[in-house]
Amino acid sequence: MRKALVNNLQLFGKSLFAPILLLPIIGLFIAFGNVFGNGNLAQYVSFLDFPLIQNTGKFISSSAVSILQNLALVFAVGIPIGLAKKDKGYAALTGLVTFVIFINAMHQILDLTHRLVPTETMKSAGQAMVLNVQVLEMGVFSGLFIGALVGVLHNKFCNTEFKGVLSIYSGHRFVAILAIPSAMILGALAAQFWPYAQTGITTVANGIRGMGVFGFLVYGFLERILVPTGLHHLVYTPFLYTELGGVAHIGSETVYGARNIYFAEMADPTVSVLSSTVNWDARGLSKMFGLMGAALAMYVTASKDKKSLAKAILLPAAVTSFLLGVTEPLEFAFLFTAPILFGIHAVLTGIGMMLLSVFHVHAIGANGIIDFLLYNLPLGTTKSNWPMFILTGLMMATIYFLVFRFLILKMNLKTPGREDDAETAAAPSPVKAPASGAAGKLPVPSLIAAGNQSAPAPTLGATIIAALGGSDNIENIDNCYTRLRLILKDPDAVNEGVLKETGSKGIIKSGNNVQVVYGLHVKTVRDQVDQQLGGI
């Protein structure tokens, strides 16, 4: 029971990647528009002080920010893409149709029960316009529910086949036949019972806010400690996109969720200071600063004769974390060899976010330094007091360095460059094309060492598949930013040694879910595996 629950949560968490990874791109366009349309910045950069440039900037940011009013639709379409094992395009289309039917069904129940209120009182009554349809304000929850519903129905019934004249209703059409009345029923139920759920969510949000700065500590700790399981997305997503992360009235709109709020505030020149809710998305503090201190501690404590090896592992990983906010390559350098350090890392992440609240920092720092500068510099130091974020980050980098260095030396932890000689990897052997068969019979090749992708694609893909127990062992394959995410029939058939020789930085197993960490080039690895599989 517990195993099935964890598996389902991991699958749902994986499905959130499609919409979640799209939204930072929207944020970049908002920030890009702010660079050209920011009147304050034009005082210092003269060429920006032209009506055409100012208007172009406002046009870009205002166009991009409109997606925030339609996030539920984005999730309703994006989640089925992440959940579907095949025919992802049809799953997305079904999600779109089902969502439209859902909101109209809710509207009809509200109308029939005479509960629709005039436009001017919608906010106080908990109602809003979604795709020009007046419904109860559910935020992204409506998209999450519909996306999950369609994803489950699609996987369960997309292979259903009928014979004779009914054959036209087979496959994805049968999924739509089931999804449409389900959406109607859900819409009717939502119209009746969502107010009670909304009361519960508000109570939880008030409880977290009632914890004061300690709420940030608990949140930051949970978000990091769950990274190895892949469930951390289920922690931060509600805070970024729902009432849990705050509610703000910006212009004529009511905005829910920390990320939605600061995106809207970035695009609104009448907002003089970013809301304090921005700190629910300050996860970049440990990515840009904390882990830099950790990497330096691991380097200085490495054995003298292995410092070059430690540098080769730590430097690229630290640069990736600092610039882009992608932490897995660095975190997995010590997660398995010194798990206590990862626990300390999670605690320090929470402490850092708590300090940002204590110091009244209101700067945007979700990922790496590139996003940080692009988002904050155009806003100025009043709207975004980003220098305080940097000072807090430098403080956390120092704390990370001192704590990591002390624990590594005190406990003789086997961080990079401190491994016993027997544990040090041997020199790579020449690549050999794997024969078909069990992964355990394969020679150990070296195909992607430290991000080197010079090996022929078919050799790499075939080797990874064999190391996963063969194509018959793979039920589903997907990827996120840095990991291959798989569902295997027999996880014990995985040859971790071979996977590590292909460039994997870590393997995580949870039930039938297996995650293989490759870093930013994971999409290339996925494409090569797909080429060998011919699609699953």
PDB file of C-alpha atoms in Angstrom, residues 247-374:
ATOM      1  CA  VAL A 247      -2.700  36.089  -1.951  1.00  0.00           C
ATOM      2  CA  ALA A 248      -2.247  39.560  -3.438  1.00  0.00           C
ATOM      3  CA  HIS A 249      -4.509  42.068  -5.159  1.00  0.00           C
ATOM      4  CA  ILE A 250      -2.524  43.513  -8.045  1.00  0.00           C
ATOM      5  CA  GLY A 251      -4.307  45.927 -10.315  1.00  0.00           C
ATOM      6  CA  SER A 252      -7.714  44.464 -11.012  1.00  0.00           C
ATOM      7  CA  GLU A 253      -6.594  40.861 -10.452  1.00  0.00           C
ATOM      8  CA  THR A 254      -6.401  38.621  -7.396  1.00  0.00           C
ATOM      9  CA  VAL A 255      -3.212  36.589  -7.652  1.00  0.00           C
ATOM     10  CA  TYR A 256      -2.494  33.356  -5.780  1.00  0.00           C
ATOM     11  CA  GLY A 257       0.906  31.792  -5.115  1.00  0.00           C
ATOM     12  CA  ALA A 258       4.359  33.229  -4.460  1.00  0.00           C
ATOM     13  CA  ARG A 259       5.695  32.953  -8.005  1.00  0.00           C
ATOM     14  CA  ASN A 260       2.520  34.228  -9.613  1.00  0.00           C
ATOM     15  CA  ILE A 261       2.559  37.209  -7.250  1.00  0.00           C
ATOM     16  CA  TYR A 262       6.087  38.339  -7.975  1.00  0.00           C
ATOM     17  CA  PHE A 263       5.681  37.821 -11.718  1.00  0.00           C
ATOM     18  CA  ALA A 264       2.609  40.072 -11.609  1.00  0.00           C
ATOM     19  CA  GLU A 265       4.406  42.611  -9.409  1.00  0.00           C
ATOM     20  CA  MET A 266       7.378  42.689 -11.776  1.00  0.00           C
ATOM     21  CA  ALA A 267       5.091  43.686 -14.633  1.00  0.00           C
ATOM     22  CA  ASP A 268       3.140  46.285 -12.631  1.00  0.00           C
ATOM     23  CA  PRO A 269       4.970  49.635 -12.380  1.00  0.00           C
ATOM     24  CA  THR A 270       2.633  50.803  -9.608  1.00  0.00           C
ATOM     25  CA  VAL A 271       4.045  48.188  -7.202  1.00  0.00           C
ATOM     26  CA  SER A 272       6.888  49.858  -5.298  1.00  0.00           C
ATOM     27  CA  VAL A 273       8.120  46.870  -3.244  1.00  0.00           C
ATOM     28  CA  LEU A 274       7.896  43.130  -3.912  1.00  0.00           C
ATOM     29  CA  SER A 275       5.734  41.239  -1.425  1.00  0.00           C
ATOM     30  CA  SER A 276       7.377  39.209   1.322  1.00  0.00           C
ATOM     31  CA  THR A 277       5.761  36.098  -0.198  1.00  0.00           C
ATOM     32  CA  VAL A 278       8.644  36.109  -2.693  1.00  0.00           C
ATOM     33  CA  ASN A 279      10.698  34.254  -0.070  1.00  0.00           C
ATOM     34  CA  TRP A 280       8.673  31.073  -0.600  1.00  0.00           C
ATOM     35  CA  ASP A 281      10.577  30.858  -3.887  1.00  0.00           C
ATOM     36  CA  ALA A 282      13.994  31.824  -2.486  1.00  0.00           C
ATOM     37  CA  ARG A 283      15.341  28.318  -3.041  1.00  0.00           C
ATOM     38  CA  GLY A 284      18.209  29.785  -5.043  1.00  0.00           C
ATOM     39  CA  LEU A 285      19.985  30.962  -1.875  1.00  0.00           C
ATOM     40  CA  SER A 286      21.493  27.525  -1.286  1.00  0.00           C
ATOM     41  CA  LYS A 287      21.957  26.917  -5.019  1.00  0.00           C
ATOM     42  CA  MET A 288      23.964  30.088  -5.672  1.00  0.00           C
ATOM     43  CA  PHE A 289      25.778  30.445  -2.360  1.00  0.00           C
ATOM     44  CA  GLY A 290      25.356  27.628   0.139  1.00  0.00           C
ATOM     45  CA  LEU A 291      26.492  24.840  -2.137  1.00  0.00           C
ATOM     46  CA  MET A 292      29.470  26.940  -3.246  1.00  0.00           C
ATOM     47  CA  GLY A 293      30.680  26.857   0.356  1.00  0.00           C
ATOM     48  CA  ALA A 294      30.014  23.117   0.491  1.00  0.00           C
ATOM     49  CA  ALA A 295      31.972  22.506  -2.729  1.00  0.00           C
ATOM     50  CA  LEU A 296      34.913  24.553  -1.455  1.00  0.00           C
ATOM     51  CA  ALA A 297      34.901  22.592   1.827  1.00  0.00           C
ATOM     52  CA  MET A 298      34.977  19.294  -0.055  1.00  0.00           C
ATOM     53  CA  TYR A 299      37.830  20.527  -2.236  1.00  0.00           C
ATOM     54  CA  VAL A 300      40.060  21.797   0.568  1.00  0.00           C
ATOM     55  CA  THR A 301      39.543  18.585   2.572  1.00  0.00           C
ATOM     56  CA  ALA A 302      40.389  16.320  -0.376  1.00  0.00           C
ATOM     57  CA  SER A 303      43.631  14.360  -0.204  1.00  0.00           C
ATOM     58  CA  LYS A 304      46.562  16.187  -1.756  1.00  0.00           C
ATOM     59  CA  ASP A 305      47.111  13.511  -4.384  1.00  0.00           C
ATOM     60  CA  LYS A 306      43.402  13.536  -5.317  1.00  0.00           C
ATOM     61  CA  LYS A 307      42.670  17.253  -5.417  1.00  0.00           C
ATOM     62  CA  SER A 308      42.728  17.269  -9.218  1.00  0.00           C
ATOM     63  CA  LEU A 309      40.124  14.489  -9.232  1.00  0.00           C
ATOM     64  CA  ALA A 310      37.979  16.364  -6.711  1.00  0.00           C
ATOM     65  CA  LYS A 311      38.304  19.554  -8.745  1.00  0.00           C
ATOM     66  CA  ALA A 312      37.208  17.764 -11.910  1.00  0.00           C
ATOM     67  CA  ILE A 313      34.060  16.571 -10.136  1.00  0.00           C
ATOM     68  CA  LEU A 314      33.220  19.621  -8.024  1.00  0.00           C
ATOM     69  CA  LEU A 315      34.073  22.580 -10.257  1.00  0.00           C
ATOM     70  CA  PRO A 316      31.674  21.833 -13.169  1.00  0.00           C
ATOM     71  CA  ALA A 317      28.933  20.852 -10.722  1.00  0.00           C
ATOM     72  CA  ALA A 318      29.413  24.039  -8.661  1.00  0.00           C
ATOM     73  CA  VAL A 319      29.393  26.237 -11.777  1.00  0.00           C
ATOM     74  CA  THR A 320      26.167  24.580 -12.966  1.00  0.00           C
ATOM     75  CA  SER A 321      24.517  25.173  -9.601  1.00  0.00           C
ATOM     76  CA  PHE A 322      25.704  28.793  -9.369  1.00  0.00           C
ATOM     77  CA  LEU A 323      24.798  29.837 -12.902  1.00  0.00           C
ATOM     78  CA  LEU A 324      21.621  27.834 -13.517  1.00  0.00           C
ATOM     79  CA  GLY A 325      20.423  26.596 -10.140  1.00  0.00           C
ATOM     80  CA  VAL A 326      20.675  22.934 -11.170  1.00  0.00           C
ATOM     81  CA  THR A 327      21.966  21.259  -8.021  1.00  0.00           C
ATOM     82  CA  GLU A 328      21.781  17.503  -8.590  1.00  0.00           C
ATOM     83  CA  PRO A 329      25.312  17.063 -10.005  1.00  0.00           C
ATOM     84  CA  LEU A 330      26.780  18.667  -6.893  1.00  0.00           C
ATOM     85  CA  GLU A 331      24.347  17.236  -4.344  1.00  0.00           C
ATOM     86  CA  PHE A 332      24.811  13.719  -5.669  1.00  0.00           C
ATOM     87  CA  ALA A 333      28.568  14.085  -5.244  1.00  0.00           C
ATOM     88  CA  PHE A 334      28.029  13.622  -1.492  1.00  0.00           C
ATOM     89  CA  LEU A 335      24.473  12.311  -1.110  1.00  0.00           C
ATOM     90  CA  PHE A 336      25.407   8.616  -1.192  1.00  0.00           C
ATOM     91  CA  THR A 337      28.927   8.769   0.239  1.00  0.00           C
ATOM     92  CA  ALA A 338      28.101  11.181   3.087  1.00  0.00           C
ATOM     93  CA  PRO A 339      24.317  11.289   3.562  1.00  0.00           C
ATOM     94  CA  ILE A 340      24.657  13.179   6.853  1.00  0.00           C
ATOM     95  CA  LEU A 341      25.949  16.138   4.832  1.00  0.00           C
ATOM     96  CA  PHE A 342      22.800  16.082   2.736  1.00  0.00           C
ATOM     97  CA  GLY A 343      20.703  16.205   5.892  1.00  0.00           C
ATOM     98  CA  ILE A 344      22.759  19.178   7.098  1.00  0.00           C
ATOM     99  CA  HIS A 345      22.344  20.774   3.658  1.00  0.00           C
ATOM    100  CA  ALA A 346      18.549  20.480   3.983  1.00  0.00           C
ATOM    101  CA  VAL A 347      18.611  22.070   7.451  1.00  0.00           C
ATOM    102  CA  LEU A 348      20.861  24.924   6.274  1.00  0.00           C
ATOM    103  CA  THR A 349      18.581  25.520   3.285  1.00  0.00           C
ATOM    104  CA  GLY A 350      15.690  26.064   5.692  1.00  0.00           C
ATOM    105  CA  ILE A 351      17.807  28.305   7.920  1.00  0.00           C
ATOM    106  CA  GLY A 352      18.822  30.414   4.927  1.00  0.00           C
ATOM    107  CA  MET A 353      15.210  30.946   3.852  1.00  0.00           C
ATOM    108  CA  MET A 354      14.305  31.806   7.433  1.00  0.00           C
ATOM    109  CA  LEU A 355      17.081  34.412   7.568  1.00  0.00           C
ATOM    110  CA  LEU A 356      15.790  36.055   4.393  1.00  0.00           C
ATOM    111  CA  SER A 357      12.476  36.566   6.166  1.00  0.00           C
ATOM    112  CA  VAL A 358      14.173  37.775   9.360  1.00  0.00           C
ATOM    113  CA  PHE A 359      16.213  40.324   7.389  1.00  0.00           C
ATOM    114  CA  HIS A 360      13.116  41.436   5.428  1.00  0.00           C
ATOM    115  CA  VAL A 361      14.716  40.547   2.089  1.00  0.00           C
ATOM    116  CA  HIS A 362      12.341  40.808  -0.858  1.00  0.00           C
ATOM    117  CA  ALA A 363      14.363  39.735  -3.887  1.00  0.00           C
ATOM    118  CA  ILE A 364      13.692  37.070  -6.512  1.00  0.00           C
ATOM    119  CA  GLY A 365      16.109  34.162  -6.130  1.00  0.00           C
ATOM    120  CA  ALA A 366      14.589  30.907  -7.303  1.00  0.00           C
ATOM    121  CA  ASN A 367      17.436  29.449  -9.352  1.00  0.00           C
ATOM    122  CA  GLY A 368      20.883  30.592 -10.459  1.00  0.00           C
ATOM    123  CA  ILE A 369      22.704  33.882 -10.767  1.00  0.00           C
ATOM    124  CA  ILE A 370      21.657  34.444 -14.394  1.00  0.00           C
ATOM    125  CA  ASP A 371      17.956  34.489 -13.493  1.00  0.00           C
ATOM    126  CA  PHE A 372      18.744  36.447 -10.339  1.00  0.00           C
ATOM    127  CA  LEU A 373      20.406  39.310 -12.188  1.00  0.00           C
ATOM    128  CA  LEU A 374      17.877  39.385 -15.023  1.00  0.00           C
TER     129      LEU A 374
END
